[in-house]
Coordinates of C-alpha atoms in Angstrom, one line a residue:
Chain A
M1 CA 6.6 -41.6 22.6
N2 CA 3.1 -43.1 23.0
L3 CA 0.7 -41.4 20.6
D4 CA -2.2 -43.8 20.8
W5 CA -4.5 -41.1 22.0
L6 CA -3.8 -39.1 18.8
D7 CA -5.8 -39.8 15.7
A8 CA -3.8 -39.8 12.5
F9 CA -6.6 -38.0 10.8
L10 CA -6.4 -35.3 13.4
I11 CA -2.8 -34.7 12.7
S12 CA -3.3 -34.3 8.9
G13 CA -6.4 -32.3 9.4
L14 CA -4.7 -29.9 11.8
F15 CA -1.7 -29.7 9.6
S16 CA -3.7 -28.5 6.6
V17 CA -5.5 -26.0 8.8
V18 CA -2.2 -24.7 10.1
V19 CA -0.8 -24.3 6.6
I20 CA -3.9 -22.6 5.3
V21 CA -3.8 -20.2 8.3
G22 CA -0.2 -19.4 7.4
L23 CA -1.1 -18.6 3.8
G24 CA -4.1 -16.6 5.0
L25 CA -1.8 -14.5 7.3
L26 CA 0.5 -13.7 4.4
L27 CA -2.5 -12.9 2.2
H28 CA -3.7 -10.6 4.9
L29 CA -0.7 -8.3 4.3
Q30 CA -1.5 -8.2 0.6
L31 CA -5.3 -8.2 0.5
G32 CA -6.2 -6.9 4.0
L33 CA -3.7 -4.0 4.3
T34 CA -2.5 -3.2 0.7
R35 CA -5.7 -4.2 -1.1
I36 CA -4.0 -6.4 -3.6
A37 CA -6.2 -9.4 -4.3
N38 CA -3.6 -12.1 -5.0
F39 CA -5.3 -15.1 -6.5
G40 CA -2.1 -16.8 -7.2
V41 CA -1.3 -18.0 -3.7
V42 CA -1.1 -21.6 -4.8
G43 CA 1.4 -20.7 -7.5
F44 CA 4.0 -19.3 -5.0
F45 CA 3.1 -22.2 -2.7
G46 CA 3.8 -24.7 -5.5
I47 CA 7.0 -23.0 -6.7
G48 CA 8.4 -23.3 -3.2
M49 CA 7.2 -26.9 -2.9
Y50 CA 8.7 -28.1 -6.2
S51 CA 11.9 -26.1 -6.0
F52 CA 12.5 -27.6 -2.6
G53 CA 11.5 -31.1 -3.7
V54 CA 13.5 -31.2 -6.9
L55 CA 16.7 -29.8 -5.4
F56 CA 16.4 -32.1 -2.3
T57 CA 15.7 -35.3 -4.3
K58 CA 17.6 -34.8 -7.6
V59 CA 20.9 -33.6 -6.2
D60 CA 23.5 -36.1 -5.0
W61 CA 24.2 -34.3 -1.7
P62 CA 27.7 -34.9 -0.4
F63 CA 26.7 -34.2 3.2
G64 CA 24.0 -35.3 5.7
D65 CA 20.3 -35.2 5.1
F66 CA 19.7 -32.4 7.6
W67 CA 21.9 -29.8 5.8
A68 CA 20.7 -30.9 2.4
F69 CA 17.2 -30.4 3.7
L70 CA 17.8 -26.9 5.1
I71 CA 19.6 -25.8 2.0
S72 CA 16.8 -27.0 -0.2
L73 CA 14.3 -25.3 2.0
A74 CA 16.1 -22.0 1.7
F75 CA 16.3 -22.5 -2.0
G76 CA 12.6 -23.2 -2.3
T77 CA 11.8 -20.0 -0.2
F78 CA 14.2 -18.0 -2.3
V79 CA 12.9 -19.1 -5.7
A80 CA 9.3 -18.4 -4.6
G81 CA 10.4 -14.9 -3.4
L82 CA 12.1 -14.3 -6.8
S83 CA 8.9 -15.4 -8.6
G84 CA 7.0 -13.0 -6.4
L85 CA 9.3 -10.2 -7.4
L86 CA 8.7 -11.0 -11.0
V87 CA 4.9 -11.3 -10.7
G88 CA 4.8 -8.2 -8.5
W89 CA 6.7 -6.3 -11.1
L90 CA 4.1 -7.4 -13.7
I91 CA 1.0 -6.6 -11.7
A92 CA 1.9 -3.8 -9.3
D93 CA 0.6 -1.1 -11.6
L94 CA -2.4 -2.9 -12.8
D95 CA -6.0 -2.4 -11.7
E96 CA -7.9 -5.1 -9.7
D97 CA -9.0 -7.0 -12.8
G98 CA -5.4 -7.1 -14.1
V99 CA -4.2 -8.3 -10.7
L100 CA -6.8 -11.0 -10.6
V101 CA -6.0 -12.3 -14.1
G102 CA -2.3 -11.9 -13.7
T103 CA -2.0 -13.9 -10.4
L104 CA -4.5 -16.5 -11.5
G105 CA -2.6 -17.0 -14.7
F106 CA 0.6 -17.3 -12.9
A107 CA -0.8 -20.1 -10.6
T108 CA -2.1 -21.9 -13.6
A109 CA 1.3 -21.7 -15.3
V110 CA 3.0 -23.2 -12.3
A111 CA 0.6 -26.1 -12.2
I112 CA 1.1 -26.7 -15.9
L113 CA 4.9 -26.5 -15.6
A114 CA 4.7 -29.1 -12.8
T115 CA 2.9 -31.4 -15.1
T116 CA 4.8 -30.9 -18.3
E117 CA 8.4 -30.6 -17.0
D118 CA 8.3 -34.3 -16.1
G119 CA 12.1 -34.7 -16.3
L120 CA 12.4 -32.6 -13.2
T121 CA 9.0 -32.9 -11.5
G122 CA 7.9 -36.4 -12.4
G123 CA 4.9 -34.8 -14.2
A124 CA 1.5 -36.2 -13.5
R125 CA 3.1 -39.3 -12.0
G126 CA 4.5 -37.1 -9.2
L127 CA 7.8 -36.8 -7.4
G128 CA 8.6 -39.1 -4.5
G129 CA 11.6 -39.3 -2.2
L130 CA 10.8 -36.5 0.2
R131 CA 11.3 -37.3 3.8
F132 CA 11.4 -35.7 7.2
P133 CA 14.9 -34.4 8.3
Y134 CA 14.7 -36.7 11.3
D135 CA 13.3 -40.0 12.5
V136 CA 11.7 -40.3 15.9
G137 CA 10.5 -43.8 15.7
S138 CA 7.1 -44.1 14.0
V139 CA 5.5 -42.4 11.1
K140 CA 2.8 -41.0 13.4
A141 CA 5.4 -39.5 15.7
D142 CA 7.4 -38.0 12.8
E143 CA 4.2 -36.4 11.5
F144 CA 3.2 -35.1 14.9
L145 CA 6.6 -33.5 15.4
W146 CA 6.3 -32.0 11.9
L147 CA 2.9 -30.6 12.8
I148 CA 4.5 -28.9 15.8
I149 CA 7.4 -27.5 13.8
V150 CA 5.2 -26.1 11.1
S151 CA 2.8 -24.7 13.8
I152 CA 5.8 -22.8 15.3
V153 CA 6.7 -21.4 11.9
V154 CA 3.0 -20.2 11.4
A155 CA 3.0 -18.8 14.9
L156 CA 6.1 -16.8 14.0
I157 CA 4.4 -15.5 10.8
L158 CA 1.3 -14.6 13.0
L159 CA 3.6 -12.7 15.4
Y160 CA 5.2 -10.8 12.5
V161 CA 1.9 -10.0 10.8
W162 CA 0.4 -8.9 14.2
W163 CA 3.4 -6.7 14.8
V164 CA 3.4 -5.1 11.4
H165 CA 0.2 -3.3 12.4
R166 CA 2.4 -1.5 15.0
T167 CA 5.1 -0.3 12.6
P168 CA 5.6 2.5 10.1
Y169 CA 5.8 -0.3 7.5
G170 CA 2.2 -1.4 8.3
R171 CA 1.1 2.2 8.1
L172 CA 2.7 2.5 4.7
L173 CA 0.8 -0.6 3.4
I174 CA -2.5 0.6 4.8
G175 CA -1.9 4.0 3.2
I176 CA -1.0 2.6 -0.2
G177 CA -4.1 0.3 0.0
G178 CA -6.4 3.1 1.0
N179 CA -5.3 5.8 -1.4
E180 CA -2.2 5.1 -3.6
P181 CA -2.1 8.4 -5.5
L182 CA -2.2 10.3 -2.2
A183 CA 0.6 8.0 -0.8
R184 CA 2.7 8.7 -3.9
S185 CA 2.2 12.4 -3.5
L186 CA 3.5 12.2 0.0
G187 CA 6.7 10.8 -1.4
K188 CA 6.0 7.1 -0.9
P189 CA 7.3 4.8 -3.6
A190 CA 4.2 2.7 -3.9
F191 CA 5.4 0.6 -6.8
R192 CA 8.6 -0.5 -5.0
A193 CA 6.7 -1.1 -1.8
K194 CA 4.3 -3.4 -3.5
L195 CA 7.1 -5.2 -5.2
W196 CA 8.9 -6.0 -1.9
L197 CA 5.6 -6.9 -0.3
F198 CA 5.0 -9.5 -3.1
A199 CA 8.5 -10.8 -2.8
V200 CA 8.4 -11.3 0.9
G201 CA 4.9 -12.6 1.0
S202 CA 5.6 -15.0 -1.8
A203 CA 8.8 -16.3 -0.2
G204 CA 6.7 -17.1 2.9
M205 CA 4.1 -18.9 0.8
G206 CA 6.9 -20.8 -0.9
L207 CA 8.3 -21.8 2.5
L208 CA 4.9 -23.1 3.6
G209 CA 4.6 -25.0 0.3
A210 CA 8.0 -26.7 0.9
L211 CA 7.0 -27.6 4.5
F212 CA 3.7 -28.9 3.2
G213 CA 5.5 -31.1 0.6
V214 CA 7.5 -32.7 3.3
M215 CA 4.4 -33.8 5.1
E216 CA 2.9 -35.1 1.8
R217 CA 6.2 -37.0 1.0
F218 CA 5.0 -37.2 -2.6
L219 CA 4.5 -34.1 -4.8
A220 CA 1.9 -34.2 -7.5
P221 CA 0.2 -31.4 -9.6
E222 CA -3.1 -32.1 -7.8
N223 CA -1.6 -30.3 -4.8
L224 CA -1.5 -27.1 -6.9
G225 CA -5.2 -26.6 -7.5
I226 CA -7.1 -23.4 -7.0
D227 CA -8.7 -24.8 -3.9
V228 CA -5.6 -24.0 -1.9
T229 CA -5.9 -20.3 -2.9
L230 CA -9.6 -20.4 -2.2
A231 CA -9.2 -22.0 1.2
A232 CA -6.7 -19.3 2.3
M233 CA -9.0 -16.6 0.9
V234 CA -12.1 -18.0 2.5
A235 CA -10.4 -18.3 5.9
L236 CA -9.1 -14.8 5.7
V237 CA -12.4 -13.2 4.5
I238 CA -14.5 -15.0 7.0
G239 CA -12.2 -14.3 9.9
G240 CA -11.7 -10.7 8.8
T241 CA -9.3 -9.5 6.1
A242 CA -8.3 -6.3 7.9
R243 CA -7.3 -8.0 11.2
A244 CA -4.2 -10.0 12.0
W245 CA -6.1 -12.7 13.8
G246 CA -8.7 -13.0 10.9
A247 CA -6.9 -15.8 9.1
V248 CA -6.5 -17.7 12.3
I249 CA -10.1 -17.5 13.4
G250 CA -11.4 -18.1 9.9
G251 CA -9.0 -20.9 9.2
F252 CA -9.9 -22.9 12.4
L253 CA -13.6 -22.2 12.1
V254 CA -14.1 -23.0 8.4
I255 CA -11.2 -25.2 7.2
G256 CA -10.9 -26.8 10.6
F257 CA -14.5 -27.6 10.8
F258 CA -14.5 -29.2 7.3
D259 CA -11.1 -30.9 7.2
I260 CA -11.3 -32.3 10.7
I261 CA -14.9 -32.6 11.9
V262 CA -16.9 -33.2 8.8
Q263 CA -14.3 -35.3 6.9
S264 CA -13.1 -37.4 9.8
Y265 CA -15.7 -37.7 12.4
L266 CA -19.2 -37.3 11.0
P267 CA -20.8 -40.6 10.0
F268 CA -21.2 -40.1 6.3
P269 CA -21.6 -43.2 4.1
R270 CA -18.2 -44.5 3.0
E271 CA -18.9 -44.0 -0.7
W272 CA -19.4 -40.2 -0.2
Y273 CA -15.8 -39.6 0.5
G274 CA -14.5 -39.9 -3.0
Q275 CA -16.7 -37.4 -4.8
A276 CA -19.5 -36.0 -2.7
I277 CA -17.7 -34.6 0.3
P278 CA -15.2 -32.5 -1.6
N279 CA -18.0 -31.1 -3.7
I280 CA -20.2 -30.5 -0.7
K281 CA -17.3 -28.7 0.9
Q282 CA -16.9 -26.3 -2.1
I283 CA -20.6 -25.6 -2.1
V284 CA -20.6 -24.9 1.6
F285 CA -17.5 -22.7 1.4
G286 CA -19.2 -20.7 -1.3
A287 CA -22.4 -20.4 0.7
V288 CA -20.6 -19.4 3.9
L289 CA -18.5 -16.8 2.0
I290 CA -21.6 -15.2 0.4
T291 CA -23.5 -15.1 3.8
V292 CA -20.5 -13.5 5.5
L293 CA -20.0 -10.9 2.7
L294 CA -23.8 -10.1 2.8
F295 CA -24.2 -9.7 6.5
R296 CA -20.7 -8.9 7.8
P297 CA -18.5 -7.9 4.8
L298 CA -15.5 -7.3 6.9
G299 CA -15.6 -10.8 8.4
I300 CA -16.2 -12.0 12.0
L301 CA -13.5 -9.7 13.5
G302 CA -14.6 -6.6 11.5
D303 CA -12.5 -3.6 10.5
M304 CA -9.1 -2.7 11.9
R305 CA -9.3 -0.4 14.8
R306 CA -6.4 2.0 14.3
D307 CA -7.9 4.5 16.9
K308 CA -7.6 2.0 19.7
L309 CA -4.5 0.3 18.5
M310 CA -2.4 3.5 18.0
R311 CA -3.5 4.8 21.4
R312 CA -2.2 1.6 23.0
V313 CA 1.0 1.6 20.9
H314 CA 1.9 5.1 21.9
G315 CA 0.9 4.6 25.4
G316 CA -1.7 7.3 25.2
Chain B
M1 CA 2.5 43.1 -18.4
V2 CA 5.4 41.5 -20.2
D3 CA 7.7 39.0 -18.5
D4 CA 10.0 40.5 -15.9
T5 CA 13.5 40.1 -17.0
Q6 CA 14.9 37.3 -14.9
V7 CA 16.5 38.4 -11.7
A8 CA 20.2 37.4 -11.9
T9 CA 20.4 35.6 -8.6
V10 CA 17.7 33.2 -7.7
T11 CA 16.7 33.9 -4.2
R12 CA 14.0 31.3 -3.6
P13 CA 13.0 28.0 -5.2
Q14 CA 11.5 28.4 -8.6
I15 CA 9.7 26.2 -11.1
Q16 CA 10.3 26.8 -14.8
I17 CA 7.8 25.5 -17.2
Q18 CA 8.9 25.3 -20.8
N19 CA 6.9 24.3 -23.9
A20 CA 4.6 22.2 -21.7
V21 CA 1.6 20.7 -23.6
K22 CA -1.1 18.5 -22.3
S23 CA -4.2 17.5 -24.3
F24 CA -7.0 15.1 -23.5
N25 CA -8.6 13.4 -26.4
G26 CA -7.2 15.9 -28.9
R27 CA -8.3 18.9 -27.0
V28 CA -5.4 21.0 -25.8
V29 CA -5.9 21.8 -22.1
V30 CA -2.5 23.3 -21.3
D31 CA 0.0 24.8 -23.6
I32 CA 2.6 27.0 -22.0
D33 CA 5.7 28.3 -23.8
N34 CA 7.6 29.7 -20.9
L35 CA 6.5 30.3 -17.3
T36 CA 8.4 30.9 -14.1
L37 CA 6.7 30.3 -10.8
G38 CA 8.3 31.4 -7.6
D39 CA 9.6 34.9 -8.4
H40 CA 7.5 36.1 -5.6
P41 CA 6.9 34.5 -2.2
I42 CA 3.2 33.8 -2.7
E43 CA 1.8 33.8 -6.2
G44 CA -1.9 33.4 -7.1
L45 CA -3.1 31.5 -10.1
I46 CA -6.6 32.4 -11.3
G47 CA -8.7 32.0 -14.3
P48 CA -12.1 30.8 -15.5
N49 CA -13.2 27.2 -15.2
G50 CA -11.5 25.0 -17.7
A51 CA -8.5 27.3 -18.1
G52 CA -6.2 24.5 -17.1
K53 CA -5.1 25.5 -13.6
T54 CA -5.6 22.2 -11.9
T55 CA -4.2 20.4 -14.9
L56 CA -1.1 22.6 -14.8
M57 CA -0.7 21.9 -11.0
R58 CA -1.0 18.2 -11.7
M59 CA 1.6 18.4 -14.5
I60 CA 4.0 20.0 -12.2
M61 CA 3.5 17.1 -9.7
H62 CA 3.7 14.6 -12.6
S63 CA 0.5 13.0 -11.5
T64 CA -0.6 14.0 -15.0
P65 CA 2.2 13.2 -17.4
L66 CA 3.2 15.9 -20.0
D67 CA 2.7 15.3 -23.7
S68 CA 5.9 17.4 -24.3
G69 CA 8.0 20.0 -22.7
T70 CA 10.0 20.2 -19.5
I71 CA 9.5 21.4 -15.9
T72 CA 12.5 22.3 -13.9
L73 CA 13.0 23.0 -10.3
S74 CA 15.8 25.4 -9.4
N75 CA 16.7 25.6 -5.7
A76 CA 17.6 28.7 -3.8
N77 CA 20.6 27.4 -2.0
G78 CA 22.7 26.7 -5.0
D79 CA 21.7 23.0 -5.4
R80 CA 21.6 21.7 -9.0
D81 CA 18.4 22.2 -11.0
V82 CA 16.2 19.2 -11.2
V83 CA 14.1 18.4 -14.2
I84 CA 11.1 17.2 -12.3
S85 CA 9.1 16.4 -15.4
D86 CA 11.4 13.4 -15.8
L87 CA 10.7 12.1 -12.3
P88 CA 8.0 9.9 -11.0
T89 CA 5.4 11.4 -8.7
H90 CA 6.8 10.0 -5.4
W91 CA 10.1 11.9 -6.0
M92 CA 8.4 15.3 -5.9
A93 CA 8.0 15.4 -2.1
P94 CA 11.7 14.4 -1.4
H95 CA 12.7 17.3 -3.8
G96 CA 10.5 19.6 -1.7
V97 CA 7.7 20.0 -4.3
V98 CA 4.4 19.4 -2.6
K99 CA 0.8 19.9 -3.5
S100 CA -2.5 20.0 -1.6
N101 CA -5.5 18.5 -3.3
Q102 CA -8.5 20.3 -4.8
V103 CA -10.8 17.3 -4.1
I104 CA -10.9 15.6 -0.8
M105 CA -8.2 13.0 -0.5
D106 CA -7.8 11.0 2.7
F107 CA -6.8 7.6 4.0
D108 CA -10.1 6.3 5.5
K109 CA -8.6 3.5 7.6
L110 CA -5.9 5.8 9.2
T111 CA -6.5 8.1 12.1
I112 CA -5.5 11.7 12.0
L113 CA -2.3 11.0 13.8
D114 CA -1.6 8.0 11.6
S115 CA -1.9 10.0 8.4
M116 CA 0.4 12.7 9.7
L117 CA 3.0 10.1 10.9
L118 CA 2.7 8.5 7.4
A119 CA 3.5 11.9 5.8
V120 CA 6.6 12.5 8.0
A121 CA 8.1 9.0 8.2
K122 CA 11.3 8.7 6.4
H123 CA 11.1 5.8 3.9
R124 CA 14.0 4.0 5.4
Y125 CA 11.8 3.3 8.4
E126 CA 9.1 1.9 6.2
Q127 CA 10.8 -1.4 5.3
P128 CA 9.5 -4.9 6.1
H129 CA 12.4 -5.6 8.5
R130 CA 12.2 -2.3 10.4
I131 CA 9.9 -3.8 13.0
L132 CA 11.1 -1.6 15.9
A133 CA 10.9 1.7 14.0
E134 CA 7.6 3.0 15.3
K135 CA 9.1 4.6 18.4
S136 CA 11.8 6.5 16.5
V137 CA 9.2 7.9 14.0
Y138 CA 6.8 8.9 16.8
D139 CA 9.4 10.4 19.1
A140 CA 11.0 12.4 16.3
N141 CA 7.8 14.0 15.0
V142 CA 5.2 14.0 17.8
A143 CA 6.1 17.5 19.0
R144 CA 5.6 19.1 15.5
I145 CA 2.4 17.2 15.0
H146 CA 1.0 18.4 18.3
E147 CA 1.9 21.9 17.4
Y148 CA -0.3 21.7 14.3
M149 CA -3.0 19.8 16.1
E150 CA -3.2 22.6 18.7
F151 CA -2.9 25.5 16.3
F152 CA -5.8 24.2 14.1
D153 CA -7.7 23.0 17.2
L154 CA -8.1 19.4 16.0
G155 CA -8.7 17.8 19.3
D156 CA -8.0 14.1 19.8
P157 CA -5.4 12.8 17.3
Y158 CA -6.4 9.2 17.8
R159 CA -9.6 9.5 15.8
F160 CA -10.6 9.5 12.2
A161 CA -11.1 12.8 10.3
G162 CA -14.8 13.4 10.2
S163 CA -16.1 16.3 8.1
A164 CA -15.0 17.2 4.6
G165 CA -13.5 20.4 6.0
E166 CA -11.5 18.4 8.5
K167 CA -10.1 16.1 5.7
K168 CA -9.3 19.2 3.6
L169 CA -7.4 20.7 6.5
L170 CA -5.6 17.4 7.2
D171 CA -4.5 17.4 3.6
I172 CA -2.9 20.8 4.0
I173 CA -1.3 19.9 7.3
R174 CA 0.3 16.8 5.7
C175 CA 1.8 19.0 3.0
L176 CA 3.2 21.4 5.7
L177 CA 4.7 18.5 7.6
L178 CA 6.6 17.5 4.5
D179 CA 8.7 20.7 4.8
P180 CA 8.0 21.9 1.3
K181 CA 10.4 24.1 -0.6
F182 CA 7.8 24.7 -3.3
L183 CA 4.2 24.4 -2.1
L184 CA 1.3 24.3 -4.5
L185 CA -2.2 24.8 -3.0
D186 CA -5.2 23.9 -5.1
E187 CA -8.2 25.7 -3.6
P188 CA -6.9 25.3 -0.1
T189 CA -9.8 27.1 1.6
A190 CA -12.7 25.6 -0.3
G191 CA -15.0 24.0 2.3
L192 CA -13.1 25.4 5.3
P193 CA -14.9 27.6 7.9
E194 CA -13.8 31.2 8.0
D195 CA -11.7 31.0 11.2
L196 CA -9.7 28.1 9.7
T197 CA -9.2 29.9 6.4
E198 CA -7.6 32.7 8.4
K199 CA -5.3 30.2 10.2
V200 CA -4.4 28.5 7.0
M201 CA -3.5 31.9 5.4
E202 CA -1.5 32.9 8.4
T203 CA 0.5 29.6 8.2
I204 CA 1.1 30.1 4.5
R205 CA 2.4 33.6 5.0
D206 CA 4.8 32.4 7.7
L207 CA 6.0 29.6 5.5
A208 CA 6.6 32.0 2.6
A209 CA 8.4 34.4 4.9
A210 CA 10.7 31.6 5.8
G211 CA 11.7 30.9 2.2
T212 CA 9.1 28.5 0.7
S213 CA 7.7 29.5 -2.6
V214 CA 3.9 29.2 -2.6
V215 CA 1.4 29.1 -5.5
V216 CA -2.2 29.2 -4.7
V217 CA -5.1 28.3 -7.0
E218 CA -8.3 29.7 -5.6
H219 CA -11.8 30.7 -6.7
D220 CA -12.3 32.7 -3.5
L221 CA -10.7 35.9 -4.9
N222 CA -10.5 37.6 -1.5
V223 CA -7.9 35.0 -0.5
I224 CA -6.0 35.7 -3.7
W225 CA -6.1 39.5 -3.3
N226 CA -5.1 39.2 0.4
L227 CA -2.4 36.6 0.2
S228 CA -0.6 37.0 -3.2
D229 CA 2.4 39.1 -4.0
D230 CA 1.8 38.4 -7.7
V231 CA -1.1 37.0 -9.6
H232 CA -1.0 34.9 -12.8
F233 CA -4.1 35.0 -15.0
M234 CA -4.7 31.8 -16.9
A235 CA -7.1 31.4 -19.8
E236 CA -7.5 28.7 -22.4
G237 CA -4.5 26.7 -21.3
N238 CA -2.0 29.5 -21.1
V239 CA -0.9 32.1 -18.6
V240 CA -1.8 35.2 -20.5
M241 CA -0.6 37.8 -18.0
H242 CA 0.6 38.4 -14.5
G243 CA 1.1 41.3 -12.2
S244 CA 0.3 42.6 -8.8
P245 CA -3.2 41.8 -7.4
Q246 CA -4.1 45.5 -8.0
E247 CA -3.0 45.4 -11.6
I248 CA -4.8 42.1 -12.3
R249 CA -8.2 43.1 -10.7
E250 CA -8.2 46.3 -12.8
N251 CA -7.2 44.8 -16.0
K252 CA -9.7 45.0 -18.8
T253 CA -9.1 41.5 -20.3
V254 CA -9.4 39.9 -16.8
I255 CA -12.6 41.7 -16.1
E256 CA -14.0 40.8 -19.4
K257 CA -13.1 37.1 -19.3
Y258 CA -13.3 36.3 -15.6
L259 CA -14.2 38.8 -13.0
G260 CA -17.2 40.4 -14.8
E261 CA -18.2 44.0 -14.8
G262 CA -18.9 45.6 -11.5
H263 CA -16.3 43.6 -9.6
V264 CA -14.7 45.7 -7.1

């Protein structure tokens, strides 16, 4: 396969946009519909990444790479889902401040564990040995194929999230987010629903973490910084928290603009790339976020339109 | 007006409240030794402000937890009694105990139809993997919903509830859609125009005639006198007496504490 036309920077830039969009989509179910501000996105992402990486590299697998890879992937997803169930159980009845502190604390704990448990994770030195479950010739081709595979996964997440708006489940989440006491009085088990939402959402975030780890090939605690959570949140808020396409629009506009155009194509002096650009990026993210919240608090796409949506769904 | 001796056979759902106490910051708001609701099809609950009516209703729904005591639901059709004060709030509706809200409660992102569908949807359809359940929920309930929409003249179901009155009405309709066995109404007609008040009262009468026990808290006493078969008078956290509307409105204590002289 001739991929000369394709820039290696573009592949990695697009890849991070796609992963952030995926995280933003899962966050949309929690924040946009159910009004739970999960600031621990990177924690679930990291649990999935490391559970996958440790199992895949530390076990002496008796069968081929492909099956070992799939089993480890399932394991990472499962462990992340389990941690989501646990965190969900701890925070489901807390108010917004409690949820913020609880989820942030969880993400910090994951990053610290990745550093201190160096027998398993390689600590600050990192964990190598991850590889693609295939080899199509060149590194570039391998990465390109991985970008396509992960894009398909994120497209499926988008399809699910988009469809949830059209189901009784979506209505339940919006109801709980809008008025939890009223939902309870109508017989809706709000606590259990939030618990499962957290479990399923976190499993998805863990899967994305594992897929991200494969592209990195090398897991280090630096991957578990709060900037992952913030990127997903910025993408979602700017695109529109209440809309399924919000994370996609926001992700490509904001993260895409920075990670691809600014970082790879604008003629900044070379010495800026180490310190200055990441800092400028955070500043501009913050400024964009404040501007959007001031002038269009519901993001570019605005509020959900249940009146139009339901009319379409019921064919009215 | 002593307690009627209990009728041997329970004919409709009843709620028994025993030794129920609730205090806020050391001030006892409700303290009831023994009270049975549901001896009559429609019972009114009246009393001065701060008597504990709304708190008592909330205690029954367990949205305000009890300090001590038990609340039991006994069913008409021979089902086992349920100690509902042991159950979380979201189990009340499945047991048929439903309450409308005194203050306006609504889902502001959901349309009128949405919020009714949310009320009627069985929880097994509301799971993350039930992605094709919308049609079943809609088809099974749309006829009933349209009946209410038409009866209360609500117009287009695919819009958001506008006025306070409309939200209040929607709150009551959601309760009706849950097929209550025991319906508590906390000031159901406050904020409703007269024609709708009439319609709500008519619906409540039909419901009670069909076997549901209804308890109404209301400050509009005309509603109480017109609707109730029996009236409980509550003061200082306790139900001090009950009797027919006629007896209550002529009672000296009630006049002194609540109705005032000159009330007809």
